[in-house]
CSV table of C-alpha atoms in Angstrom, one decimal:
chain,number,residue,atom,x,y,z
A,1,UNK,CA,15.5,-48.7,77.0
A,2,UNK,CA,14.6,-49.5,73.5
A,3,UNK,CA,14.8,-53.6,72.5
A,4,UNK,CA,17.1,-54.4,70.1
A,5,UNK,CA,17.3,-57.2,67.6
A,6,UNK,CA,20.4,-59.5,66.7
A,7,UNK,CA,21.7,-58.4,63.6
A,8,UNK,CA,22.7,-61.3,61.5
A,9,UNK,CA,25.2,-61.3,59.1
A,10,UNK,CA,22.8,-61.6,56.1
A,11,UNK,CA,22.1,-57.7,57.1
A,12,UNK,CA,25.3,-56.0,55.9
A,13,UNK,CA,25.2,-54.1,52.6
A,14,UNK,CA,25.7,-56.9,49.6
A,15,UNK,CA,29.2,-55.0,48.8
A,16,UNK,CA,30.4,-55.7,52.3
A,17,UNK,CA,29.2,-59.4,52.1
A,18,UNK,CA,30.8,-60.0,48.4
A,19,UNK,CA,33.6,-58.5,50.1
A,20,UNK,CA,34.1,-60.7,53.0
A,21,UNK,CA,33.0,-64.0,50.5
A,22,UNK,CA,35.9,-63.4,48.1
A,23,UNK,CA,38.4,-63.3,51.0
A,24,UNK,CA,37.1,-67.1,51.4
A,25,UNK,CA,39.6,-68.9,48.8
A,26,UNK,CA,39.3,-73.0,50.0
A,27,UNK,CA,35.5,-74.3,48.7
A,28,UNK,CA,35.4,-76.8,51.6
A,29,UNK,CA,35.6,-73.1,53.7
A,30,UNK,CA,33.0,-71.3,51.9
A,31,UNK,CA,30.7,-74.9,51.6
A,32,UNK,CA,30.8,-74.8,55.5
A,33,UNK,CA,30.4,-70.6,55.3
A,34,UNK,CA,27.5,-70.7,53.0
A,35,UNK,CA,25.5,-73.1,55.6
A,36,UNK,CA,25.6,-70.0,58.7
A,37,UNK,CA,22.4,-68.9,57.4
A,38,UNK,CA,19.9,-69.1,54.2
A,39,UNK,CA,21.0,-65.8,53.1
A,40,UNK,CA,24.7,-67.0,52.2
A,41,UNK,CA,23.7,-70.2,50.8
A,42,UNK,CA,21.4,-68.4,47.9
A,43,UNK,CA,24.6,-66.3,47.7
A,44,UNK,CA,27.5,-68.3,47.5
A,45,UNK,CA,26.3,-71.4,46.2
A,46,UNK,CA,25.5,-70.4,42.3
A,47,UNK,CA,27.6,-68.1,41.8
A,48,UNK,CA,31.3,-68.6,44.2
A,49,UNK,CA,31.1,-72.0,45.3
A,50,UNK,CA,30.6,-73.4,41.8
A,51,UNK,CA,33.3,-70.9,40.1
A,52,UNK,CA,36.1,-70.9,42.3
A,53,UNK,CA,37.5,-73.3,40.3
A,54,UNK,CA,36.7,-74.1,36.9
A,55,UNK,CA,38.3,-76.2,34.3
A,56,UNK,CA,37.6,-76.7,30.3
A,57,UNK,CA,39.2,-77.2,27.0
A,58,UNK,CA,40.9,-74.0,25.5
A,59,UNK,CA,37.7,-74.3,22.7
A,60,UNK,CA,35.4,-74.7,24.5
A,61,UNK,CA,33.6,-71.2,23.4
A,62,UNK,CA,30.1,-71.6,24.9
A,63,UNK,CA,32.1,-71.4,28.6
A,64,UNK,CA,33.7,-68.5,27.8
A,65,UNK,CA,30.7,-67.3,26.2
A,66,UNK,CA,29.0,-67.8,28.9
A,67,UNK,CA,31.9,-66.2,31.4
A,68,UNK,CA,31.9,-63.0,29.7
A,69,UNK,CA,27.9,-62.7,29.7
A,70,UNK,CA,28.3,-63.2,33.7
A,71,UNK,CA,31.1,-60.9,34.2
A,72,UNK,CA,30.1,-61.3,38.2
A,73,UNK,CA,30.9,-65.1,38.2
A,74,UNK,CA,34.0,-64.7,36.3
A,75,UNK,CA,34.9,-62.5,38.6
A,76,UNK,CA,34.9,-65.3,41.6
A,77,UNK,CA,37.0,-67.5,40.0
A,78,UNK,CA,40.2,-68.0,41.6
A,79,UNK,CA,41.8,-71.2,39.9
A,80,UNK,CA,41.3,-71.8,36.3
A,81,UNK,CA,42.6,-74.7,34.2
A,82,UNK,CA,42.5,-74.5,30.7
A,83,UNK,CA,42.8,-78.6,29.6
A,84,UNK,CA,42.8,-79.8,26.5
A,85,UNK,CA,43.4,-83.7,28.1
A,86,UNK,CA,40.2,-85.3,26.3
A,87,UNK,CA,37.5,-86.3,29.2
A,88,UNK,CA,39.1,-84.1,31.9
A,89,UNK,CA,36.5,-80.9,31.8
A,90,UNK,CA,34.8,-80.3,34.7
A,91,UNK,CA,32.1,-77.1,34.6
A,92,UNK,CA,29.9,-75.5,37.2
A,93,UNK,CA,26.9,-77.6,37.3
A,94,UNK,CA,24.5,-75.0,36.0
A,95,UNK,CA,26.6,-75.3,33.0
A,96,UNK,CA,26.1,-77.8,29.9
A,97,UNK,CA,29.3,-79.7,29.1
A,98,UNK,CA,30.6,-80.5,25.6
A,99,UNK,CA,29.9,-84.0,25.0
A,100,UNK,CA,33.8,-84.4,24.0
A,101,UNK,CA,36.2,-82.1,23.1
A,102,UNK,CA,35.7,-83.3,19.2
A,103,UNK,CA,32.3,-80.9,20.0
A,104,UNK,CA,34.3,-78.1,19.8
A,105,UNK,CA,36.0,-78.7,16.7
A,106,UNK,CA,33.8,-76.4,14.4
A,107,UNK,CA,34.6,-73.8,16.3
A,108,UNK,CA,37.1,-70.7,14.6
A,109,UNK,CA,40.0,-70.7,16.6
A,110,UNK,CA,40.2,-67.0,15.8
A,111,UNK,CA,36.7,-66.8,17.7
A,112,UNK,CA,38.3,-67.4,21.1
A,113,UNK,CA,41.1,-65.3,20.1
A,114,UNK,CA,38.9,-62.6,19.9
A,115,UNK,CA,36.9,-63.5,23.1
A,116,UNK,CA,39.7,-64.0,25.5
A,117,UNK,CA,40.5,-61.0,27.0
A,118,UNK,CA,37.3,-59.9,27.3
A,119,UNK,CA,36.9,-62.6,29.6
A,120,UNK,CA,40.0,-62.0,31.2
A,121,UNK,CA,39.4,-59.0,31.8
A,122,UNK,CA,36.9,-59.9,34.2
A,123,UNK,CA,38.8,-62.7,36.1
A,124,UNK,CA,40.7,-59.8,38.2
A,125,UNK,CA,41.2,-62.3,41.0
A,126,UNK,CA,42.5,-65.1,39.4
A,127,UNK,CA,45.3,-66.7,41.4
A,128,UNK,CA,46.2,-70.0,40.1
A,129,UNK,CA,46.5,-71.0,36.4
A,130,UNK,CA,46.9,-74.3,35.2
A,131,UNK,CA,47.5,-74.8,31.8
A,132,UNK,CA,47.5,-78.2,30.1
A,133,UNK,CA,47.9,-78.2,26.2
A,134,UNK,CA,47.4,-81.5,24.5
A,135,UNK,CA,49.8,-82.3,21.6
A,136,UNK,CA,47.4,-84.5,19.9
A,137,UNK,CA,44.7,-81.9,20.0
A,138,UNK,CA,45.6,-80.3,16.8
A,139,UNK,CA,43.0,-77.9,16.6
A,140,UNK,CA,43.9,-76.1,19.9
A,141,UNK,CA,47.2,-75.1,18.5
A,142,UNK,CA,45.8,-73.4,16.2
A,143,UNK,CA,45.1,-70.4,18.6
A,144,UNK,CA,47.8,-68.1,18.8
A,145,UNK,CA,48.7,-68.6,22.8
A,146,UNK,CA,49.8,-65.2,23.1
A,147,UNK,CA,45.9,-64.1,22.9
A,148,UNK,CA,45.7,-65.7,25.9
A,149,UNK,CA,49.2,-64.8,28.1
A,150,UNK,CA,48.5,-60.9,27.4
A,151,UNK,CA,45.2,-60.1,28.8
A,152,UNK,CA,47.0,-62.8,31.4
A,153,UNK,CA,49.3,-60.2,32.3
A,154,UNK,CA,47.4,-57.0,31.9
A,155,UNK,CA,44.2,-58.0,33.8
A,156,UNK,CA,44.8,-60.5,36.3
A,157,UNK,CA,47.2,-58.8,38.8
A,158,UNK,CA,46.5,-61.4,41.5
A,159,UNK,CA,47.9,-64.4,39.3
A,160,UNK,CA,50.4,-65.9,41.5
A,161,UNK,CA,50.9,-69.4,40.2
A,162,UNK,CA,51.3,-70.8,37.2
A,163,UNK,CA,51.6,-74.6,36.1
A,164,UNK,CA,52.4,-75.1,32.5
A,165,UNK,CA,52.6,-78.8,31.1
A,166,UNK,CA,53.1,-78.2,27.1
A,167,UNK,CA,55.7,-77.0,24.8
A,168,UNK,CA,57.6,-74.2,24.9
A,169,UNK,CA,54.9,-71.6,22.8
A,170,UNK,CA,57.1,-70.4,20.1
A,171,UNK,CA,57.4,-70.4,16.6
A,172,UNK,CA,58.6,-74.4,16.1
A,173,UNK,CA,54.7,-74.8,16.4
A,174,UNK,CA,53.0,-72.5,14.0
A,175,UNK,CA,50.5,-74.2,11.8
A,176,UNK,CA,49.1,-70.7,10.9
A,177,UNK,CA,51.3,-68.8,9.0
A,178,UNK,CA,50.9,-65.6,10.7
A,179,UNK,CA,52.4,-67.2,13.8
A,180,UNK,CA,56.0,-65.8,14.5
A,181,UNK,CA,58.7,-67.0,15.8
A,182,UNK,CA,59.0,-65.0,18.8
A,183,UNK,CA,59.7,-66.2,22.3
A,184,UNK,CA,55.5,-66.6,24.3
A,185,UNK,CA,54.4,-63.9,25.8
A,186,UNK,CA,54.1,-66.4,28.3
A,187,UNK,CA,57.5,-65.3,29.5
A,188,UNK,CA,56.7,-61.8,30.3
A,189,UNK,CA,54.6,-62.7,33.6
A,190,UNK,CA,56.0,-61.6,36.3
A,191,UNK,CA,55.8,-61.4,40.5
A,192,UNK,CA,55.0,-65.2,40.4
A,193,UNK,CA,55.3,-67.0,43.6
A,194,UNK,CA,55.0,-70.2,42.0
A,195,UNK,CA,56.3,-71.5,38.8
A,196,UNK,CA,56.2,-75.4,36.9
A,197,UNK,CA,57.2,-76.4,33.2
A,198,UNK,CA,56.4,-79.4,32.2
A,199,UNK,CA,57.5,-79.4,28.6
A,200,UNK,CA,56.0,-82.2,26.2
A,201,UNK,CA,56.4,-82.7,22.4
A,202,UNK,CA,54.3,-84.9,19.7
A,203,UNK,CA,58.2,-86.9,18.8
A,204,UNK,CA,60.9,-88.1,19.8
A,205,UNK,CA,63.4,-85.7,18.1
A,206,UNK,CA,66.2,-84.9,20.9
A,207,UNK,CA,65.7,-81.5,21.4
A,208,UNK,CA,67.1,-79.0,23.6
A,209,UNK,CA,64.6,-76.7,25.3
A,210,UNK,CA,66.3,-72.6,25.6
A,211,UNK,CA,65.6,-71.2,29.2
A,212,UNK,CA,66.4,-68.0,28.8
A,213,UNK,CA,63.3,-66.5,28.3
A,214,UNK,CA,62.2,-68.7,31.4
A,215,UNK,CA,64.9,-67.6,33.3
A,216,UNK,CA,63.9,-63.9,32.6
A,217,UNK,CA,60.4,-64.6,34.1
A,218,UNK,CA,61.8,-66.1,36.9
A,219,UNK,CA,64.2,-63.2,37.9
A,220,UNK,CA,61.9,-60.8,37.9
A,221,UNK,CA,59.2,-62.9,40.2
A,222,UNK,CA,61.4,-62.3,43.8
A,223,UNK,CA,58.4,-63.7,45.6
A,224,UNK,CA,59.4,-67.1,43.7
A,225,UNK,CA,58.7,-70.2,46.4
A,226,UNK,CA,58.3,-73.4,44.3
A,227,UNK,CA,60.1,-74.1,41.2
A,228,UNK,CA,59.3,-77.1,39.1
A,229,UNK,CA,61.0,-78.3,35.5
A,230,UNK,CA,60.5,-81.1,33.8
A,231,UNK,CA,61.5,-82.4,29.8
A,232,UNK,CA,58.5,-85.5,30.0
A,233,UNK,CA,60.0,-86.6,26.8
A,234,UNK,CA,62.8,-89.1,26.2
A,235,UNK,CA,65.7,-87.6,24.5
A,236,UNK,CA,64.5,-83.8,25.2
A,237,UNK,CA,65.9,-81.8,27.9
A,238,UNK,CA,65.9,-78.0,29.2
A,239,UNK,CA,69.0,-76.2,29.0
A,240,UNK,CA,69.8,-75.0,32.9
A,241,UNK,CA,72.9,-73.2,32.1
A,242,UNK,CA,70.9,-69.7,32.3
A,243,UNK,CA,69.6,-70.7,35.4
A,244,UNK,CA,73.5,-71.0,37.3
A,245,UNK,CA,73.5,-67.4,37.6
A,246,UNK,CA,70.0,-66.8,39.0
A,247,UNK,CA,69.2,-66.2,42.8
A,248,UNK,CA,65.5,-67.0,44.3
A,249,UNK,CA,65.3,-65.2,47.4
A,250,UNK,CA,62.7,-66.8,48.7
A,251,UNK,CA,62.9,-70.4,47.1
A,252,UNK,CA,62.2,-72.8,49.5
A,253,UNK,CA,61.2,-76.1,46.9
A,254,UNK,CA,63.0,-77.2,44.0
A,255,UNK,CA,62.5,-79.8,41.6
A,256,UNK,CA,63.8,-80.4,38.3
A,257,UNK,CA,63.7,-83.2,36.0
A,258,UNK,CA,66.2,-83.7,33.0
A,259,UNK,CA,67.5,-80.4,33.2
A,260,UNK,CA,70.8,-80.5,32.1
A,261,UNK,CA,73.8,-77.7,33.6
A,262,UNK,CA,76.6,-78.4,31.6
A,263,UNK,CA,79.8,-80.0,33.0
A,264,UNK,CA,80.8,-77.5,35.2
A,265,UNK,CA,80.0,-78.9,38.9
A,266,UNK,CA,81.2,-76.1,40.9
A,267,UNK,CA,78.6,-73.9,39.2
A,268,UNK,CA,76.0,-76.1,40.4
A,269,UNK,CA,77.1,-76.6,43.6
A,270,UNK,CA,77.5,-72.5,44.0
A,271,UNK,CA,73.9,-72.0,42.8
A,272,UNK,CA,72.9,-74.6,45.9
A,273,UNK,CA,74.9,-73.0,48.3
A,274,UNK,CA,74.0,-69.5,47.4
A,275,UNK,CA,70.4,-70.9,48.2
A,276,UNK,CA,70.5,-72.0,52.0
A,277,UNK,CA,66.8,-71.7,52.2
A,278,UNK,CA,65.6,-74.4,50.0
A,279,UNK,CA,63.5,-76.6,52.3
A,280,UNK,CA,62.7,-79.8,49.6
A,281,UNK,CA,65.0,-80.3,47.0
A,282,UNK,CA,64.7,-82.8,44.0
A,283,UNK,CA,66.6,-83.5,40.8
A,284,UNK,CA,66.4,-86.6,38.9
A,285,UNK,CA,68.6,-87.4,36.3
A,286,UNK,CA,71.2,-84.7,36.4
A,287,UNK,CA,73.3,-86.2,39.3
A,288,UNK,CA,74.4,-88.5,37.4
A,289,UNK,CA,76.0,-86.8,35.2
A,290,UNK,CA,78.4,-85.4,37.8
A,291,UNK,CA,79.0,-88.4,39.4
A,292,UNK,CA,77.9,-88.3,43.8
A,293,UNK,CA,77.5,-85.1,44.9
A,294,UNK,CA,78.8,-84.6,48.6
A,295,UNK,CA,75.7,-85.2,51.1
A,296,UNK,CA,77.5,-82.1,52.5
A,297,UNK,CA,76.6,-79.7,50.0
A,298,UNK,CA,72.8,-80.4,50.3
A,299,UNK,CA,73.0,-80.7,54.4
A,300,UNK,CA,70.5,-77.9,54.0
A,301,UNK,CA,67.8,-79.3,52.3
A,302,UNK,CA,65.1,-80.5,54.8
């Protein structure tokens, strides 16, 4: 009988192992995987464990520079957040960080227009998007967010969740003139399973927030789970009239902050009860408006 040696997992073909390390989403997981043997470590450590999540200011062009000249580690990210909050960047270590986000001010916001769906073209596995946009960082609004939400759309199939903390991105925030005033592309995502709008503005001019568009994403995402809206401003709210009509078939958490339905209580009421899955359930600062809501109706709510 002819001896045979232990094969070790090291000795599958590199597609088959890339294969089996992109299945490996949590970076604790894949810190503990890479340590089975020398052969993972080399592998996973520069180029998954340090890119499965990655977060930077939206001009911040050297990172997506240097994303779209290694298409392979763009390719391994699974959660990107795109922060303009000044101090909050975090890169892969082998990666130089801006010294501040001021760094990146002499860069042409058309140039990351032009880059970004390049580089989202390579981030095919992309599941989780956070997307911060700081009102005080001028220059960021500058780029025309609808560069970013269509590659969004067209490349990254896998995109699942989205948490959105900025203004609505419409034409009320144009400082370049070819900006329209269109509804954001943002609004054309679809098949979400998780959705949060946190809306923020640079005043304190009472505004009312239109949710249709929203409401038109959210429809046609039916694998919708977690819902989260939120006006952060005093004196703003969202309109959540378009929303009455809606049905989540598979919402099971709710939460929505100064989101305003009108007057009509048994609309709300109806859009709880046609909702018997919900499993948490949170508003804050809309009850009051129709007074105490009967425990009964919400009896469902775990």
């Amino acid at each position: 009988m002819t001896d045979r040696t232990t094969a070790s997992f090291g000795d599958l073909p590199a597609e088959l192992v890339e294969l089996v390390i992109g299945h490996v989403l949590g970076t604790h997981d894949l810190l503990s995987f890479s340590m089975t043997c020398t052969t993972l470590y080399h592998q996973i450590v520069p180029d998954h464990l340090n890119y499965r999540s990655v977060e930077f200011p939206l001009m911040d062009l050297p990172m997506w520079q240097h994303l779209l000249e290694c298409p392979r580690r763009a390719e391994n990210i699974r959660v990107l957040r795109v922060n303009d909050k000044i101090g909050t960047n975090t890169k892969p270590r082998n990666i130089q960080r801006s010294e501040s986000n001021a760094s990146s001010a002499v860069c042409d916001p058309r140039a990351i227009e032009a880059i970004l769906p390049s580089v989202l073209k390579r981030m095919k596995h992309l599941r989780h998007l956070v997307w911060i946009r700081n009102p005080i960082t001028k220059l960021a609004h500058w780029v025309n967010p609808d560069a970013f939400w269509v590659p969004l759309k067209t490349y990254c199939l896998e995109l699942k969740s989205v948490d959105c903390r900025c203004r609505f991105e419409c034409g009320n925030c144009r400082p370049r003139p070819e900006f329209k005033y269109a509804p954001s592309k943002l609004f054309d995502l679809d098949g979400l399973a998780s959705y949060t709008q946190v809306l923020e503005c640079i005043d304190n001019i009472p505004h009312r927030y239109d949710s249709v568009p929203m409401t038109r994403m959210l429809t046609s995402s039916p694998p919708l789970e977690r819902l989260r809206l939120c006006a952060a401003r005093p004196r703003c709210y969202i309109d959540g009239v378009p929303l009455l009509n809606c049905r989540f078939p598979a919402l099971k958490h709710l939460d929505l902050e100064k989101v305003h339905f009108g007057s009509d209580e048994e609309a709300f009421i109806s859009f709880l009860a046609s909702h018997p899955q919900i499993m948490t359930l949170r508003i804050h600062d809309e009850i009051a408006r129709f007074g105490a809501i009967d425990a009964y109706y919400l009896t469902y709510a775990k």
